[in-house]
mmCIF file of C-alpha atoms in Angstrom:
data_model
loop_
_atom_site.group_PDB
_atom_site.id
_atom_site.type_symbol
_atom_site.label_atom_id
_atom_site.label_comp_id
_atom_site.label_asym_id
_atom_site.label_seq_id
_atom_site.Cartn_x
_atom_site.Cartn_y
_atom_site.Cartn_z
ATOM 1 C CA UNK A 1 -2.651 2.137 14.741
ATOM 2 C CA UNK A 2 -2.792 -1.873 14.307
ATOM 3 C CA UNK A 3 0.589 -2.965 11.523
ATOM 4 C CA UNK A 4 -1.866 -5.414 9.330
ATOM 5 C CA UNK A 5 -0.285 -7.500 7.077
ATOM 6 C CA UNK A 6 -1.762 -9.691 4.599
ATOM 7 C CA UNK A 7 -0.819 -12.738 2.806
ATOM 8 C CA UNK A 8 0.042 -13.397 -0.412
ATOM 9 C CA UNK A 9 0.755 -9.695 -1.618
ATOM 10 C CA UNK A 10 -0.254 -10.907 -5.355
ATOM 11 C CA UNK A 11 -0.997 -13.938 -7.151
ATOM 12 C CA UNK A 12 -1.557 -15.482 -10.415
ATOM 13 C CA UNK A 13 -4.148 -18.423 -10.344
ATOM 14 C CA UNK A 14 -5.736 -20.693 -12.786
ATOM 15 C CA UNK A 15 -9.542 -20.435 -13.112
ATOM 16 C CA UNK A 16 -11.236 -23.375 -11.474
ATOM 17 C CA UNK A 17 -8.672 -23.194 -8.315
ATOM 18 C CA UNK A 18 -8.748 -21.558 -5.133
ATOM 19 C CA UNK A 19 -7.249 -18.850 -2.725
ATOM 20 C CA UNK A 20 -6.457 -18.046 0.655
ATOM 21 C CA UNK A 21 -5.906 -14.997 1.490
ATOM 22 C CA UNK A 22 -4.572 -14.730 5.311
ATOM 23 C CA UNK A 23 -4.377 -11.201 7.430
ATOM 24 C CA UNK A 24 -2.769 -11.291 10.401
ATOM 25 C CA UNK A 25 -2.703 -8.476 12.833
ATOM 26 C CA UNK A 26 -0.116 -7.362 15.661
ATOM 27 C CA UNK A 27 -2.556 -6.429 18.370
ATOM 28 C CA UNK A 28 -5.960 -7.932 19.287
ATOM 29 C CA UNK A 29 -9.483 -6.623 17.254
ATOM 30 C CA UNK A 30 -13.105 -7.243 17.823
ATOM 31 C CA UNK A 31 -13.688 -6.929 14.294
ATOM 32 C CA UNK A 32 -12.475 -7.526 11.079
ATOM 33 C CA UNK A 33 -13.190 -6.865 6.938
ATOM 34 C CA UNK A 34 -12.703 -8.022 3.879
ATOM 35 C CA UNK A 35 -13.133 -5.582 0.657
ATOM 36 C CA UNK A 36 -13.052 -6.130 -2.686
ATOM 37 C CA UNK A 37 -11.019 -3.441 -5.348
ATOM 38 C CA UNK A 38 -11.704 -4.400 -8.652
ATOM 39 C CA UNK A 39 -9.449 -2.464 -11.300
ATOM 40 C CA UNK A 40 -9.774 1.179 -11.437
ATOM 41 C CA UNK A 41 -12.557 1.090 -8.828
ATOM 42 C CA UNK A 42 -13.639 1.702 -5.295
ATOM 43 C CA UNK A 43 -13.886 -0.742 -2.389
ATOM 44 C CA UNK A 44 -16.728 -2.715 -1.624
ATOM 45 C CA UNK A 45 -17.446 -4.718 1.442
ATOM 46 C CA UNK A 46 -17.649 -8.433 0.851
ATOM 47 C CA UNK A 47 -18.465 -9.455 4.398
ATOM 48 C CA UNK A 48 -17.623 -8.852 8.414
ATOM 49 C CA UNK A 49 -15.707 -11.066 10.002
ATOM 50 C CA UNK A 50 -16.057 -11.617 13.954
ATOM 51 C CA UNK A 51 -14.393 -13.893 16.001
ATOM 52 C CA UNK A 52 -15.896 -17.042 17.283
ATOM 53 C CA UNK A 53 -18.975 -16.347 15.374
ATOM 54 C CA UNK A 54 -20.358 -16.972 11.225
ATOM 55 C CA UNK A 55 -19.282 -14.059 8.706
ATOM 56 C CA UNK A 56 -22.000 -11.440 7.357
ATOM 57 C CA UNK A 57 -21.912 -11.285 3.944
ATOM 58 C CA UNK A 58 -22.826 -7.961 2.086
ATOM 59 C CA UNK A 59 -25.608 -8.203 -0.434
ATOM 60 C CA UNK A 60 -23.760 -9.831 -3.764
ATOM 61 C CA UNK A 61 -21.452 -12.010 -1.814
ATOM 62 C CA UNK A 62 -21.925 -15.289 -0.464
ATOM 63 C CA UNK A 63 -20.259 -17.849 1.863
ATOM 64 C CA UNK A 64 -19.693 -20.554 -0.802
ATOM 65 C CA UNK A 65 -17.534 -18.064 -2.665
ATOM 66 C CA UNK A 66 -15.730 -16.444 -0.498
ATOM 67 C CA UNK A 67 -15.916 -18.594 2.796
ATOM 68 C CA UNK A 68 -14.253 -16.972 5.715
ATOM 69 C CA UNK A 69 -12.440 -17.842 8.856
ATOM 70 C CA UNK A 70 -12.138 -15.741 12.331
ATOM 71 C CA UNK A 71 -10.462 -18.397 14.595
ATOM 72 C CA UNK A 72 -8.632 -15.771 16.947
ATOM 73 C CA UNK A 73 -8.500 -11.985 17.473
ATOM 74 C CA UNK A 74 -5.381 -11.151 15.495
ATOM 75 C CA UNK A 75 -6.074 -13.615 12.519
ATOM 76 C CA UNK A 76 -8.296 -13.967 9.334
ATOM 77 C CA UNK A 77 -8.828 -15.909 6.161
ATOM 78 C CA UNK A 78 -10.456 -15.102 3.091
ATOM 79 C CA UNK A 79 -10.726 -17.700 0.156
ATOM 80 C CA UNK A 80 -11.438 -16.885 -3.292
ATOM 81 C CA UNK A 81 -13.432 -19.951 -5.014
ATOM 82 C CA UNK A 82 -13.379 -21.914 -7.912
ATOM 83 C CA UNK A 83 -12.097 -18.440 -9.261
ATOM 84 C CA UNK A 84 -12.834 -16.955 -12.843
ATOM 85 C CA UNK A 85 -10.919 -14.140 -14.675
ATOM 86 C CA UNK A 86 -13.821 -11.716 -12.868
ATOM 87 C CA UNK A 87 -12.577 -12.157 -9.562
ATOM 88 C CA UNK A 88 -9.280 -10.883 -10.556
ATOM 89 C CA UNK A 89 -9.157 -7.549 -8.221
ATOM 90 C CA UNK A 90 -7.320 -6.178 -4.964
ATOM 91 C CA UNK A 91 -8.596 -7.885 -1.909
ATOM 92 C CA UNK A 92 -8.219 -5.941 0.760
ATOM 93 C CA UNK A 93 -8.259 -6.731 4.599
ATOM 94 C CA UNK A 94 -9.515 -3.880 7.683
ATOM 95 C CA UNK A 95 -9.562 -3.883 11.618
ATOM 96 C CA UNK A 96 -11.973 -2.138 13.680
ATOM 97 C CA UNK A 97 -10.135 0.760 15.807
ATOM 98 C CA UNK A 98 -10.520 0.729 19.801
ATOM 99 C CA UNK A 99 -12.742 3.349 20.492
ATOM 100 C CA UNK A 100 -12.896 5.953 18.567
ATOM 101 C CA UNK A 101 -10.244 4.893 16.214
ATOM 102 C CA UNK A 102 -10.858 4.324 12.447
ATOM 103 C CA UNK A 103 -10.503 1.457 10.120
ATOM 104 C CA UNK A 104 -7.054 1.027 8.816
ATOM 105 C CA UNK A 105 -6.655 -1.715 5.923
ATOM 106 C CA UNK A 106 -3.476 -3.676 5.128
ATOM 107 C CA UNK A 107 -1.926 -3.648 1.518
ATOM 108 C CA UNK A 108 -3.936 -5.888 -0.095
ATOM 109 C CA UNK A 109 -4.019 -9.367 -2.055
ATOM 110 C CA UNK A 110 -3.114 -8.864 -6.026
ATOM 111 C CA UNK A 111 -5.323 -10.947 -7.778
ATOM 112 C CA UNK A 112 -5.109 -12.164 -11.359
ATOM 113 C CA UNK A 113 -7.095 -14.865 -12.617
ATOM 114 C CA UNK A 114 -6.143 -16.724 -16.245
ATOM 115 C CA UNK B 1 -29.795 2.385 -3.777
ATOM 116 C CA UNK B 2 -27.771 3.988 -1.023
ATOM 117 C CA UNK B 3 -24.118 5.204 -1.940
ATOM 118 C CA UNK B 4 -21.720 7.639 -1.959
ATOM 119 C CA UNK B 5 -20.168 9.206 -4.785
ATOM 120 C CA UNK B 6 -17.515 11.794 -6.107
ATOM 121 C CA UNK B 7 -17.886 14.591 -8.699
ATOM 122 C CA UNK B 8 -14.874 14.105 -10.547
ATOM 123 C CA UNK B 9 -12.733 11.109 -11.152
ATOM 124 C CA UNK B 10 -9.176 13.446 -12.124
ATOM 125 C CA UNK B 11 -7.873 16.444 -10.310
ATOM 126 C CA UNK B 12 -4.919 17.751 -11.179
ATOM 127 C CA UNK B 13 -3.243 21.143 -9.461
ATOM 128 C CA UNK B 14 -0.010 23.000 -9.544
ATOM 129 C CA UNK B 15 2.361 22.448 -7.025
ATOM 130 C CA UNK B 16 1.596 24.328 -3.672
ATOM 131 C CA UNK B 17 -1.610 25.299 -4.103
ATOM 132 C CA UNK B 18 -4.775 24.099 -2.547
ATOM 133 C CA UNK B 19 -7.216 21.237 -3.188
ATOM 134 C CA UNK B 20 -10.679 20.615 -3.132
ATOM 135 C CA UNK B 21 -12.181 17.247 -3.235
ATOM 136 C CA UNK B 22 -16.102 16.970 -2.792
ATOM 137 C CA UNK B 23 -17.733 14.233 -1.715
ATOM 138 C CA UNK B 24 -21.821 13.413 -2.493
ATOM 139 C CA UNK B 25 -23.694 10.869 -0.332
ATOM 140 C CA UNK B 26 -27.269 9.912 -0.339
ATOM 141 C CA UNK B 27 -27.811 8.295 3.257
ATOM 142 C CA UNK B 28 -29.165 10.523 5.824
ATOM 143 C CA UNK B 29 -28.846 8.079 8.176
ATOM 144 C CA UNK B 30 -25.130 8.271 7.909
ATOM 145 C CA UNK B 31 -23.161 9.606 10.682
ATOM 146 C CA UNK B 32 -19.611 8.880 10.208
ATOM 147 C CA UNK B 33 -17.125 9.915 7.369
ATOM 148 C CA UNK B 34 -13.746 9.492 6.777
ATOM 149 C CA UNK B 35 -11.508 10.183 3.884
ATOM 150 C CA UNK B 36 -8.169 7.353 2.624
ATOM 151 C CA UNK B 37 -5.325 8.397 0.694
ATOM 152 C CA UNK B 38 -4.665 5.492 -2.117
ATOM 153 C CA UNK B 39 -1.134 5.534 -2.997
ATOM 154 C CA UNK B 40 -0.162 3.078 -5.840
ATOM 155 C CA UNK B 41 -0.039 -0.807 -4.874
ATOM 156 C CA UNK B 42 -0.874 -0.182 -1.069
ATOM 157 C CA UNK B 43 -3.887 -0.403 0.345
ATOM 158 C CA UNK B 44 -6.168 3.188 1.795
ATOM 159 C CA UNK B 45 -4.281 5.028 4.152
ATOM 160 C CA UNK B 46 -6.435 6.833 7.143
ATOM 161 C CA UNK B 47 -6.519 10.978 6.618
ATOM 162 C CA UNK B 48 -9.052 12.546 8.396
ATOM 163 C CA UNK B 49 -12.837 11.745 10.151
ATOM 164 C CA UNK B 50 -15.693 13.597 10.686
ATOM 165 C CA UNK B 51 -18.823 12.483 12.859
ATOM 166 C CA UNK B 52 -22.833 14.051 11.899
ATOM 167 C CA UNK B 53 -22.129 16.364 14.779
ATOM 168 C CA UNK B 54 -19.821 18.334 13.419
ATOM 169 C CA UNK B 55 -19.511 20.423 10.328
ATOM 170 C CA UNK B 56 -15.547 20.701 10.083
ATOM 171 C CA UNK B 57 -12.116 19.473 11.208
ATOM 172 C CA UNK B 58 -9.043 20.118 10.678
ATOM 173 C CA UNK B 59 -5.891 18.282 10.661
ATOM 174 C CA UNK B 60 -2.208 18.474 9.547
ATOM 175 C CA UNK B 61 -2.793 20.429 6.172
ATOM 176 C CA UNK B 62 -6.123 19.064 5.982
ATOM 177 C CA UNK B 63 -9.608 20.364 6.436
ATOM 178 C CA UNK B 64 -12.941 18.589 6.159
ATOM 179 C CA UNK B 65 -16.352 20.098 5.596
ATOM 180 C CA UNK B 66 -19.486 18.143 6.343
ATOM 181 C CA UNK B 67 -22.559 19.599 4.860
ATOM 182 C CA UNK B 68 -25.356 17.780 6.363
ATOM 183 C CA UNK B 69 -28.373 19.984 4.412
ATOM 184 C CA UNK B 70 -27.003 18.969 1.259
ATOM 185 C CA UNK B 71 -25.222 15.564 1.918
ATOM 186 C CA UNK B 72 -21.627 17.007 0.629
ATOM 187 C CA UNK B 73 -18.696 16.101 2.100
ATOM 188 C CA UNK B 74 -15.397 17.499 0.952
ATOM 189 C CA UNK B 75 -11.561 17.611 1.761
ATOM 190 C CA UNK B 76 -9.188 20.274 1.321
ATOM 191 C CA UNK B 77 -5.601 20.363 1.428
ATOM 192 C CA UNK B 78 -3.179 22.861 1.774
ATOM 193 C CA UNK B 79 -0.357 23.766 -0.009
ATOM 194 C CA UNK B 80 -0.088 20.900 -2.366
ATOM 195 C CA UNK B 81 3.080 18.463 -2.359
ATOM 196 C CA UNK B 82 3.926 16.243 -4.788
ATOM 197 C CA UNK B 83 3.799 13.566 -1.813
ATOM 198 C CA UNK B 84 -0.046 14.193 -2.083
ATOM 199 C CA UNK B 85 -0.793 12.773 -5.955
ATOM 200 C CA UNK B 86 -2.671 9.726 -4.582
ATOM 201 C CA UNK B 87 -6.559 8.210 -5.211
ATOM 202 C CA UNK B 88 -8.574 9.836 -2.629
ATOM 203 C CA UNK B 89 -11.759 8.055 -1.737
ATOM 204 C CA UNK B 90 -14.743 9.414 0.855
ATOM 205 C CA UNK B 91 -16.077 6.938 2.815
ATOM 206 C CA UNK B 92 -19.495 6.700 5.013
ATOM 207 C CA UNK B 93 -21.562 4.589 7.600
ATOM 208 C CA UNK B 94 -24.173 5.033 10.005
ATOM 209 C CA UNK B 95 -24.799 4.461 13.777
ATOM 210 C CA UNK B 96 -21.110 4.900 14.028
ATOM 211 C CA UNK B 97 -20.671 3.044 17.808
ATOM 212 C CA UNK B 98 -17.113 4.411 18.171
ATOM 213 C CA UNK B 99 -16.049 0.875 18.193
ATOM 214 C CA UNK B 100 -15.245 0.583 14.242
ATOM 215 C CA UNK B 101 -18.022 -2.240 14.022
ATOM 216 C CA UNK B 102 -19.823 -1.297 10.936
ATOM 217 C CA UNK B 103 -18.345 -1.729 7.395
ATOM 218 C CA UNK B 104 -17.976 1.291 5.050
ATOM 219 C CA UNK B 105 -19.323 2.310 2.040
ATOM 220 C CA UNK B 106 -17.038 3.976 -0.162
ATOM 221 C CA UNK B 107 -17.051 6.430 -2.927
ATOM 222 C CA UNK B 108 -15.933 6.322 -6.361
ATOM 223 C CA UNK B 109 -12.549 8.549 -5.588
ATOM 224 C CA UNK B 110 -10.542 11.440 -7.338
ATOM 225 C CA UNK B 111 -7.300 10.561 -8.467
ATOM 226 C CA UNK B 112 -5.279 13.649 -7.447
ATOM 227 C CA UNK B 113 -2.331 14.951 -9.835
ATOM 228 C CA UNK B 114 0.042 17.159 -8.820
ATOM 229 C CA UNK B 115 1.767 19.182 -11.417
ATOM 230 C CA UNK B 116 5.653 20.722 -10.785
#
């Protein structure tokens, strides 16, 4: 399976400011996500990210908040706006398997807002 | 709305035995389910899939049971490690194209305990 790895593992921001969040992965992917872990609970999907094209936000999430970027097929961005102690959460990045394969997720962004 | 849940947030069993984690979704349109291992401060880890067409599969130590009639999913493992204690979430999504291009909708997961 695809080695994802994400950058930064965990952060501390100030509300007000924002984040990137980069994944990078070692082999090429069609497509890409971006879920959110708050603490103590599930994933959710914030959006799909394919290359060359606009993100599709799930219902909840929108571009202005969490723009994203798909400029190659190994690479992603995910920025957390003008952030507020609620965005505080895991932020996890996924690939889309060839074929049959499943979605495998990297470690995760560590989020804390103050 | 549509979404997949799990019976019981806490599981815990002795050492060696089996486990049984159940699943509930609501979408019968879904067609694709797969169940991540959540180990502390790393993101899901794959375990085991299961497409509509099938009711079971079985893996290294695992098993999962796809109950279409009643929209239950669940995932057993054998003889219980302590390598196992872990969040285990069910995940689901529909018109699976066996190219990974729809997101997933998870559950609420079972964190697993395994006692000595």
């Amino acid at each position: 399976s695809a080695v994802i790895s994400q950058k930064p593992s965990r952060d501390i921001c100030q509300r007000g400011t924002s984040l990137t969040i980069q994944c990078q992965v070692d082999s090429q992917v069609t497509m890409m996500f971006w879920y959110r872990q708050q603490p103590g609970q599930s994933l959710t999907l914030i959006a799909t990210a394919n290359q060359g094209s606009e993100a599709t936000y799930e219902s909840g999430f929108v571009i202005d908040k969490f723009p994203i970027s798909r400029p190659n097929l190994t690479f992603s961005t995910l920025t957390v706006s003008n952030m507020s102690p609620e965005d505080s959460s895991i932020y996890l990045c996924s690939v889309a398997g060839r074929g049959n394969q499943p979605q495998h997720f990297g470690d995760g962004t560590r989020l804390s807002i103050l | 709305g549509e979404s997949v849940g799990l019976h019981l947030p806490t599981l815990s069993v002795q050492e060696g035995d089996n486990s049984i984690i159940n699943c509930a979704y609501s979408n019968s349109a879904s067609d694709y389910f797969i169940w991540y291992k959540q180990e502390s401060g790393k993101g899901p880890q794959f375990i085991i899939d299961i497409r509509s067409n099938m009711d079971k599969r079985q893996g290294q130590r695992v098993t999962v049971l796809l109950n279409k009639t009643v929209k239950h999913l669940s995932l057993q493992i054998a003889a219980t490690q302590p390598g196992d204690s872990a969040v285990y979430f069910c995940a689901e999504n529909e018109q699976y194209s066996g190219g990974g291009a729809d997101g997933l909708t998870f559950g609420k997961g079972t964190h697993l305990i395994i006692q000595p």
